[in-house]
């Protein structure tokens, strides 16, 4: 149905096919924006951290937080338990701060003042920031290397009391909130990469939804790595007060480069009584070339704290990018009757490696969690699901349902499942289902006999395999996610 | 329309078809009967381009083309349809989406405009009504959780939507109760037209009570050993296949 692009009526009905056409060719986000930027020299010591903190004009307590994290990190070891083959990373060869604005004085105060080249970059990525063209119903915070270049719909959101800003701005404007919640879900000492992030984090988004407010639009952050030899260490914090609701999306891309680049982010979510947070990710960092050269190392700690009674946090992720992914979006179900969800599609092709999954920590009574993971392995890639369900002693009547499905395409790839369960409470009810399948010759032949080409048949079968996860994504993202899978599946046959 | 000439073919490493001849003209309905292992399904698979069947010698001409040189999806677009003996399940893909993808792929191959969803929806709703089948067939994932009868009905429905020139039914009657058999047969009868031909592969005569074939052929040991009209099917019903070997 690729020809539908010429037919506007059909195109409107099936945007995924249109996106697919446009994006048919390889990694279209692989371009570099030629822009003057200020990048600090590679290297990491306490002076680097002081410099980053000074660049951002941060209060002393935040600098102290960073330095404390750095000292912890220096005494930690890079984790080796994942089913990943991670080449040694030279942390002294990375630059930890790069900004497209030469200095603080001429930093843009509003979107009108943003360098047109940056606006053009986001246009090209399909996330226009201009008032005229911006996406209806989606507010966007655009993070370019280490800084946020602008946030749309800010004023509209302020009217209902929603704070949506870059993390750096929030430090200036709402220090009390940042101080209260920063590190409250993922402490600096949590793990090696979280500690590194706490020491050197640059920008990210901050979201605060006041009591009883249903956020009137989708909030979204688009992360873009552009500068060479830099790492991106973003920090995102979302706080949903009692009875509030927010749906947040993130997208990420980077240029095609032969060198590997490090992305170590931390995301913290806090949900109070009856609050609901829906967090969706379409991760499309540059995966490296066919021979496994280049690509992003994506080492991310994401955790949500269901602090309040009856609160709910839902993670949905579609992971197609990165050379290496190490990521376990988790929920701590502290409030009674709280619930956590994890829906994931992870597709690896060529030499990509992914070790991803979730942790559901049941602390409160009558807590509930659902895990649906779909791993698709193509080419020579390795794809692992790693999940932990832990039920604490006092978590009476905790329930978990986990379903892990793996789909293999080709003969040289691997799928692995590592489900861990630890239950200290007899009333817990835990269910686990796992399947591994190949796209069967019979399915392919059936499609071929109906006139569908092999490439379209694989895409159709994979789409069907991922359906349970795609239906959790907001509409626009579901469209993008499907298109991404199709691109990532390229070369899956033959 | 179809000319099968002295075809010798292997399935796996075993010679199954051993010099088969068959000519089908537009609008004709040919029934192929025969004992198990005679090569009936191999014939269907060979025509549709399914794997594990290899031609050793002979030729198949379809609408003036060398059929066996075409890819399976090209044969489909040229109008060859195989109703599978064991239709395959495709989880998560709804039947309507599947069929629209199939139809538009075929149209693209033929250089025709794609059918948009509104047109397509109208068309399939009409077809499902004509074929006396239920609407929920459209929304369910392809063959997933379908009963044996529903799967076969779905094959006939797909045939109705794709409007092939040559439809091959591979033991579509197997495993059907009498009501399902009747719905399937009625479907086929409705789809009969002067420019559409059928090859109906069956082990039993009972399907032919409902679909009147123009010709009946007996396939045994890789060859057509006897051809006749409907009377031949009745004869086979009475006497079994044993007498063929005598």
PDB file of N, CA, C and O in Angstrom, chain B residues 141-175:
ATOM      1  N   UNK B 141      -8.371 -11.320  14.104  1.00  0.00           N
ATOM      2  CA  UNK B 141      -7.049 -11.554  13.525  1.00  0.00           C
ATOM      3  C   UNK B 141      -7.088 -12.760  12.588  1.00  0.00           C
ATOM      4  O   UNK B 141      -7.854 -13.692  12.828  1.00  0.00           O
ATOM      5  N   UNK B 142      -6.284 -12.716  11.545  1.00  0.00           N
ATOM      6  CA  UNK B 142      -6.328 -13.717  10.480  1.00  0.00           C
ATOM      7  C   UNK B 142      -6.274 -15.144  11.039  1.00  0.00           C
ATOM      8  O   UNK B 142      -5.250 -15.573  11.585  1.00  0.00           O
ATOM      9  N   UNK B 143      -7.384 -15.827  10.949  1.00  0.00           N
ATOM     10  CA  UNK B 143      -7.522 -17.246  11.318  1.00  0.00           C
ATOM     11  C   UNK B 143      -7.265 -17.585  12.781  1.00  0.00           C
ATOM     12  O   UNK B 143      -7.309 -18.749  13.165  1.00  0.00           O
ATOM     13  N   UNK B 144      -6.957 -16.580  13.619  1.00  0.00           N
ATOM     14  CA  UNK B 144      -6.613 -16.878  15.009  1.00  0.00           C
ATOM     15  C   UNK B 144      -7.872 -17.250  15.790  1.00  0.00           C
ATOM     16  O   UNK B 144      -8.832 -16.493  15.834  1.00  0.00           O
ATOM     17  N   UNK B 145      -7.858 -18.419  16.372  1.00  0.00           N
ATOM     18  CA  UNK B 145      -8.993 -18.882  17.155  1.00  0.00           C
ATOM     19  C   UNK B 145     -10.195 -19.278  16.296  1.00  0.00           C
ATOM     20  O   UNK B 145     -11.285 -19.476  16.807  1.00  0.00           O
ATOM     21  N   UNK B 146      -9.998 -19.370  14.995  1.00  0.00           N
ATOM     22  CA  UNK B 146     -11.087 -19.785  14.106  1.00  0.00           C
ATOM     23  C   UNK B 146     -11.280 -21.295  14.218  1.00  0.00           C
ATOM     24  O   UNK B 146     -10.317 -22.039  14.347  1.00  0.00           O
ATOM     25  N   UNK B 147     -12.517 -21.720  14.137  1.00  0.00           N
ATOM     26  CA  UNK B 147     -12.770 -23.161  14.041  1.00  0.00           C
ATOM     27  C   UNK B 147     -12.358 -23.604  12.636  1.00  0.00           C
ATOM     28  O   UNK B 147     -12.150 -22.779  11.744  1.00  0.00           O
ATOM     29  N   UNK B 148     -12.276 -24.924  12.462  1.00  0.00           N
ATOM     30  CA  UNK B 148     -11.902 -25.458  11.155  1.00  0.00           C
ATOM     31  C   UNK B 148     -12.809 -24.909  10.054  1.00  0.00           C
ATOM     32  O   UNK B 148     -12.348 -24.488   8.994  1.00  0.00           O
ATOM     33  N   UNK B 149     -14.101 -24.871  10.329  1.00  0.00           N
ATOM     34  CA  UNK B 149     -15.068 -24.386   9.355  1.00  0.00           C
ATOM     35  C   UNK B 149     -14.881 -22.911   9.061  1.00  0.00           C
ATOM     36  O   UNK B 149     -14.958 -22.480   7.908  1.00  0.00           O
ATOM     37  N   UNK B 150     -14.630 -22.134  10.126  1.00  0.00           N
ATOM     38  CA  UNK B 150     -14.416 -20.693   9.927  1.00  0.00           C
ATOM     39  C   UNK B 150     -13.188 -20.412   9.076  1.00  0.00           C
ATOM     40  O   UNK B 150     -13.186 -19.506   8.247  1.00  0.00           O
ATOM     41  N   UNK B 151     -12.153 -21.211   9.303  1.00  0.00           N
ATOM     42  CA  UNK B 151     -10.929 -21.018   8.497  1.00  0.00           C
ATOM     43  C   UNK B 151     -11.213 -21.222   7.008  1.00  0.00           C
ATOM     44  O   UNK B 151     -10.760 -20.456   6.168  1.00  0.00           O
ATOM     45  N   UNK B 152     -11.969 -22.270   6.709  1.00  0.00           N
ATOM     46  CA  UNK B 152     -12.268 -22.573   5.312  1.00  0.00           C
ATOM     47  C   UNK B 152     -13.201 -21.518   4.711  1.00  0.00           C
ATOM     48  O   UNK B 152     -13.060 -21.108   3.571  1.00  0.00           O
ATOM     49  N   UNK B 153     -14.117 -21.059   5.547  1.00  0.00           N
ATOM     50  CA  UNK B 153     -15.009 -19.987   5.095  1.00  0.00           C
ATOM     51  C   UNK B 153     -14.199 -18.736   4.774  1.00  0.00           C
ATOM     52  O   UNK B 153     -14.432 -18.041   3.803  1.00  0.00           O
ATOM     53  N   UNK B 154     -13.224 -18.485   5.643  1.00  0.00           N
ATOM     54  CA  UNK B 154     -12.367 -17.323   5.434  1.00  0.00           C
ATOM     55  C   UNK B 154     -11.590 -17.431   4.125  1.00  0.00           C
ATOM     56  O   UNK B 154     -11.397 -16.443   3.418  1.00  0.00           O
ATOM     57  N   UNK B 155     -11.182 -18.634   3.782  1.00  0.00           N
ATOM     58  CA  UNK B 155     -10.488 -18.831   2.504  1.00  0.00           C
ATOM     59  C   UNK B 155     -11.398 -18.449   1.341  1.00  0.00           C
ATOM     60  O   UNK B 155     -10.988 -17.772   0.405  1.00  0.00           O
ATOM     61  N   UNK B 156     -12.647 -18.886   1.428  1.00  0.00           N
ATOM     62  CA  UNK B 156     -13.592 -18.585   0.347  1.00  0.00           C
ATOM     63  C   UNK B 156     -13.890 -17.083   0.305  1.00  0.00           C
ATOM     64  O   UNK B 156     -13.976 -16.481  -0.759  1.00  0.00           O
ATOM     65  N   UNK B 157     -13.992 -16.493   1.500  1.00  0.00           N
ATOM     66  CA  UNK B 157     -14.216 -15.039   1.563  1.00  0.00           C
ATOM     67  C   UNK B 157     -13.041 -14.283   0.932  1.00  0.00           C
ATOM     68  O   UNK B 157     -13.235 -13.369   0.121  1.00  0.00           O
ATOM     69  N   UNK B 158     -11.833 -14.695   1.271  1.00  0.00           N
ATOM     70  CA  UNK B 158     -10.655 -14.047   0.681  1.00  0.00           C
ATOM     71  C   UNK B 158     -10.668 -14.189  -0.835  1.00  0.00           C
ATOM     72  O   UNK B 158     -10.324 -13.250  -1.565  1.00  0.00           O
ATOM     73  N   UNK B 159     -11.059 -15.357  -1.287  1.00  0.00           N
ATOM     74  CA  UNK B 159     -11.161 -15.584  -2.730  1.00  0.00           C
ATOM     75  C   UNK B 159     -12.156 -14.598  -3.336  1.00  0.00           C
ATOM     76  O   UNK B 159     -11.895 -14.003  -4.382  1.00  0.00           O
ATOM     77  N   UNK B 160     -13.261 -14.415  -2.640  1.00  0.00           N
ATOM     78  CA  UNK B 160     -14.282 -13.489  -3.129  1.00  0.00           C
ATOM     79  C   UNK B 160     -13.749 -12.073  -3.249  1.00  0.00           C
ATOM     80  O   UNK B 160     -14.049 -11.352  -4.203  1.00  0.00           O
ATOM     81  N   UNK B 161     -12.946 -11.666  -2.296  1.00  0.00           N
ATOM     82  CA  UNK B 161     -12.416 -10.305  -2.308  1.00  0.00           C
ATOM     83  C   UNK B 161     -11.331 -10.144  -3.368  1.00  0.00           C
ATOM     84  O   UNK B 161     -11.271  -9.144  -4.068  1.00  0.00           O
ATOM     85  N   UNK B 162     -10.477 -11.138  -3.490  1.00  0.00           N
ATOM     86  CA  UNK B 162      -9.331 -11.002  -4.399  1.00  0.00           C
ATOM     87  C   UNK B 162      -9.694 -11.308  -5.853  1.00  0.00           C
ATOM     88  O   UNK B 162      -8.931 -11.003  -6.760  1.00  0.00           O
ATOM     89  N   UNK B 163     -10.842 -11.888  -6.072  1.00  0.00           N
ATOM     90  CA  UNK B 163     -11.353 -12.164  -7.423  1.00  0.00           C
ATOM     91  C   UNK B 163     -10.323 -12.763  -8.373  1.00  0.00           C
ATOM     92  O   UNK B 163      -9.960 -12.164  -9.390  1.00  0.00           O
ATOM     93  N   UNK B 164      -9.853 -13.957  -8.055  1.00  0.00           N
ATOM     94  CA  UNK B 164      -8.829 -14.577  -8.912  1.00  0.00           C
ATOM     95  C   UNK B 164      -9.402 -15.048 -10.243  1.00  0.00           C
ATOM     96  O   UNK B 164     -10.621 -15.156 -10.403  1.00  0.00           O
ATOM     97  N   UNK B 165      -8.500 -15.372 -11.178  1.00  0.00           N
ATOM     98  CA  UNK B 165      -8.927 -15.954 -12.463  1.00  0.00           C
ATOM     99  C   UNK B 165      -8.894 -17.467 -12.376  1.00  0.00           C
ATOM    100  O   UNK B 165      -9.671 -18.156 -13.009  1.00  0.00           O
ATOM    101  N   UNK B 166      -7.925 -17.949 -11.578  1.00  0.00           N
ATOM    102  CA  UNK B 166      -7.820 -19.396 -11.385  1.00  0.00           C
ATOM    103  C   UNK B 166      -7.780 -19.680  -9.889  1.00  0.00           C
ATOM    104  O   UNK B 166      -6.833 -19.284  -9.204  1.00  0.00           O
ATOM    105  N   UNK B 167      -8.830 -20.322  -9.388  1.00  0.00           N
ATOM    106  CA  UNK B 167      -8.875 -20.629  -7.961  1.00  0.00           C
ATOM    107  C   UNK B 167      -8.650 -22.113  -7.759  1.00  0.00           C
ATOM    108  O   UNK B 167      -9.295 -22.946  -8.402  1.00  0.00           O
ATOM    109  N   UNK B 168      -7.684 -22.419  -6.883  1.00  0.00           N
ATOM    110  CA  UNK B 168      -7.392 -23.820  -6.586  1.00  0.00           C
ATOM    111  C   UNK B 168      -7.835 -24.070  -5.143  1.00  0.00           C
ATOM    112  O   UNK B 168      -7.375 -23.377  -4.236  1.00  0.00           O
ATOM    113  N   UNK B 169      -8.723 -25.003  -4.960  1.00  0.00           N
ATOM    114  CA  UNK B 169      -9.199 -25.313  -3.604  1.00  0.00           C
ATOM    115  C   UNK B 169      -8.596 -26.631  -3.167  1.00  0.00           C
ATOM    116  O   UNK B 169      -8.927 -27.680  -3.731  1.00  0.00           O
ATOM    117  N   UNK B 170      -7.724 -26.566  -2.177  1.00  0.00           N
ATOM    118  CA  UNK B 170      -7.037 -27.775  -1.737  1.00  0.00           C
ATOM    119  C   UNK B 170      -7.776 -28.408  -0.565  1.00  0.00           C
ATOM    120  O   UNK B 170      -7.659 -27.967   0.564  1.00  0.00           O
ATOM    121  N   UNK B 171      -8.528 -29.434  -0.834  1.00  0.00           N
ATOM    122  CA  UNK B 171      -9.305 -30.159   0.173  1.00  0.00           C
ATOM    123  C   UNK B 171     -10.049 -29.216   1.117  1.00  0.00           C
ATOM    124  O   UNK B 171     -10.024 -29.375   2.331  1.00  0.00           O
ATOM    125  N   UNK B 172     -10.670 -28.227   0.514  1.00  0.00           N
ATOM    126  CA  UNK B 172     -11.406 -27.252   1.302  1.00  0.00           C
ATOM    127  C   UNK B 172     -12.550 -27.896   2.074  1.00  0.00           C
ATOM    128  O   UNK B 172     -12.988 -27.392   3.099  1.00  0.00           O
ATOM    129  N   UNK B 173     -12.990 -29.050   1.617  1.00  0.00           N
ATOM    130  CA  UNK B 173     -14.112 -29.701   2.279  1.00  0.00           C
ATOM    131  C   UNK B 173     -13.702 -30.545   3.476  1.00  0.00           C
ATOM    132  O   UNK B 173     -14.539 -30.951   4.264  1.00  0.00           O
ATOM    133  N   UNK B 174     -12.381 -30.776   3.630  1.00  0.00           N
ATOM    134  CA  UNK B 174     -11.986 -31.678   4.716  1.00  0.00           C
ATOM    135  C   UNK B 174     -12.276 -31.040   6.068  1.00  0.00           C
ATOM    136  O   UNK B 174     -12.054 -29.857   6.277  1.00  0.00           O
ATOM    137  N   UNK B 175     -12.792 -31.828   6.956  1.00  0.00           N
ATOM    138  CA  UNK B 175     -13.070 -31.367   8.313  1.00  0.00           C
ATOM    139  C   UNK B 175     -14.290 -30.468   8.441  1.00  0.00           C
ATOM    140  O   UNK B 175     -14.455 -29.822   9.456  1.00  0.00           O
TER     141      UNK B 175
END
